[in-house]
XYZ file of C-alpha atoms in Angstrom:
88
model
C -47.726 165.489 -139.788
C -44.476 163.773 -138.842
C -45.886 162.624 -135.495
C -48.910 161.085 -137.194
C -46.740 159.259 -139.737
C -44.492 157.989 -136.936
C -47.504 156.758 -134.943
C -48.917 155.057 -138.041
C -45.550 153.415 -138.773
C -45.240 152.146 -135.203
C -48.790 150.797 -135.228
C -48.130 148.831 -138.435
C -44.716 147.628 -137.245
C -46.063 146.629 -133.838
C -48.917 144.721 -135.425
C -46.538 142.836 -137.714
C -44.124 141.538 -135.115
C -46.729 140.946 -132.408
C -48.881 138.894 -134.780
C -45.909 136.655 -135.553
C -43.973 136.719 -132.260
C -44.452 133.009 -131.570
C -43.346 131.972 -135.044
C -40.410 134.389 -134.971
C -39.239 132.856 -131.706
C -39.230 129.376 -133.253
C -37.938 130.284 -136.734
C -35.012 132.538 -135.825
C -31.605 132.256 -134.244
C -31.572 135.896 -133.223
C -33.844 138.954 -133.375
C -33.154 142.553 -132.399
C -35.539 145.499 -132.771
C -34.387 148.864 -131.468
C -33.709 152.488 -132.200
C -30.456 153.837 -133.618
C -28.802 156.960 -132.235
C -31.190 158.843 -134.494
C -34.599 158.274 -132.876
C -36.144 158.156 -136.355
C -34.115 155.113 -137.394
C -35.470 151.706 -136.437
C -32.904 148.895 -136.560
C -34.209 145.411 -137.302
C -31.900 142.386 -137.237
C -33.369 138.943 -137.821
C -31.423 135.737 -138.366
C -33.714 133.004 -139.696
C -32.970 129.298 -139.389
C -34.278 128.650 -142.928
C -34.020 131.085 -145.871
C -37.134 129.484 -147.402
C -39.208 130.965 -144.576
C -38.014 134.476 -145.453
C -38.676 133.872 -149.155
C -42.248 132.797 -148.418
C -42.798 135.715 -146.052
C -41.785 138.177 -148.773
C -44.410 136.654 -151.089
C -47.233 137.052 -148.550
C -49.729 139.751 -149.635
C -50.404 140.893 -146.068
C -46.673 141.354 -145.453
C -46.233 143.252 -148.728
C -49.159 145.548 -147.915
C -47.787 146.254 -144.445
C -44.343 147.094 -145.842
C -45.890 149.414 -148.466
C -47.906 151.135 -145.732
C -44.769 151.566 -143.580
C -42.893 153.006 -146.568
C -45.691 155.537 -147.039
C -45.034 156.716 -143.475
C -41.314 157.281 -144.009
C -39.879 160.737 -144.708
C -36.854 159.210 -146.477
C -36.251 155.931 -148.316
C -36.076 152.848 -146.119
C -32.754 151.012 -146.347
C -32.730 147.233 -146.190
C -29.652 145.040 -146.259
C -30.082 141.313 -146.705
C -27.222 138.946 -145.996
C -27.751 135.258 -146.755
C -26.663 132.972 -143.921
C -24.167 131.256 -146.222
C -22.151 134.502 -146.549
C -21.942 135.303 -142.826
C-alpha cells in the first residue's frame, strides 16, 4: 500500500541522516530537509564543503543499498539535481 511504502521510505531516510548527523554537521555548509507543497515530495538540499566527500559517499555500498530501497518505495521516479560548488 501507499502508506506502507511511505512509512518504509521514511524509516530508511530517517536512518540515513540520523546515522550521519554528526558528520553532516561538520562536512556541510548548509542542509535542508523538508516537504514540498505536495506532501509526497521530500526536498533535500545539502551543500558540502568538499566534493570528494560526496563522491566517496556515492561509492559506499550501504548508501547505495539505502537509495535503491528508497527508490523501491517511490510511486514515481525520484528526481535528483546535482550542482557542483564551482558552478554556484
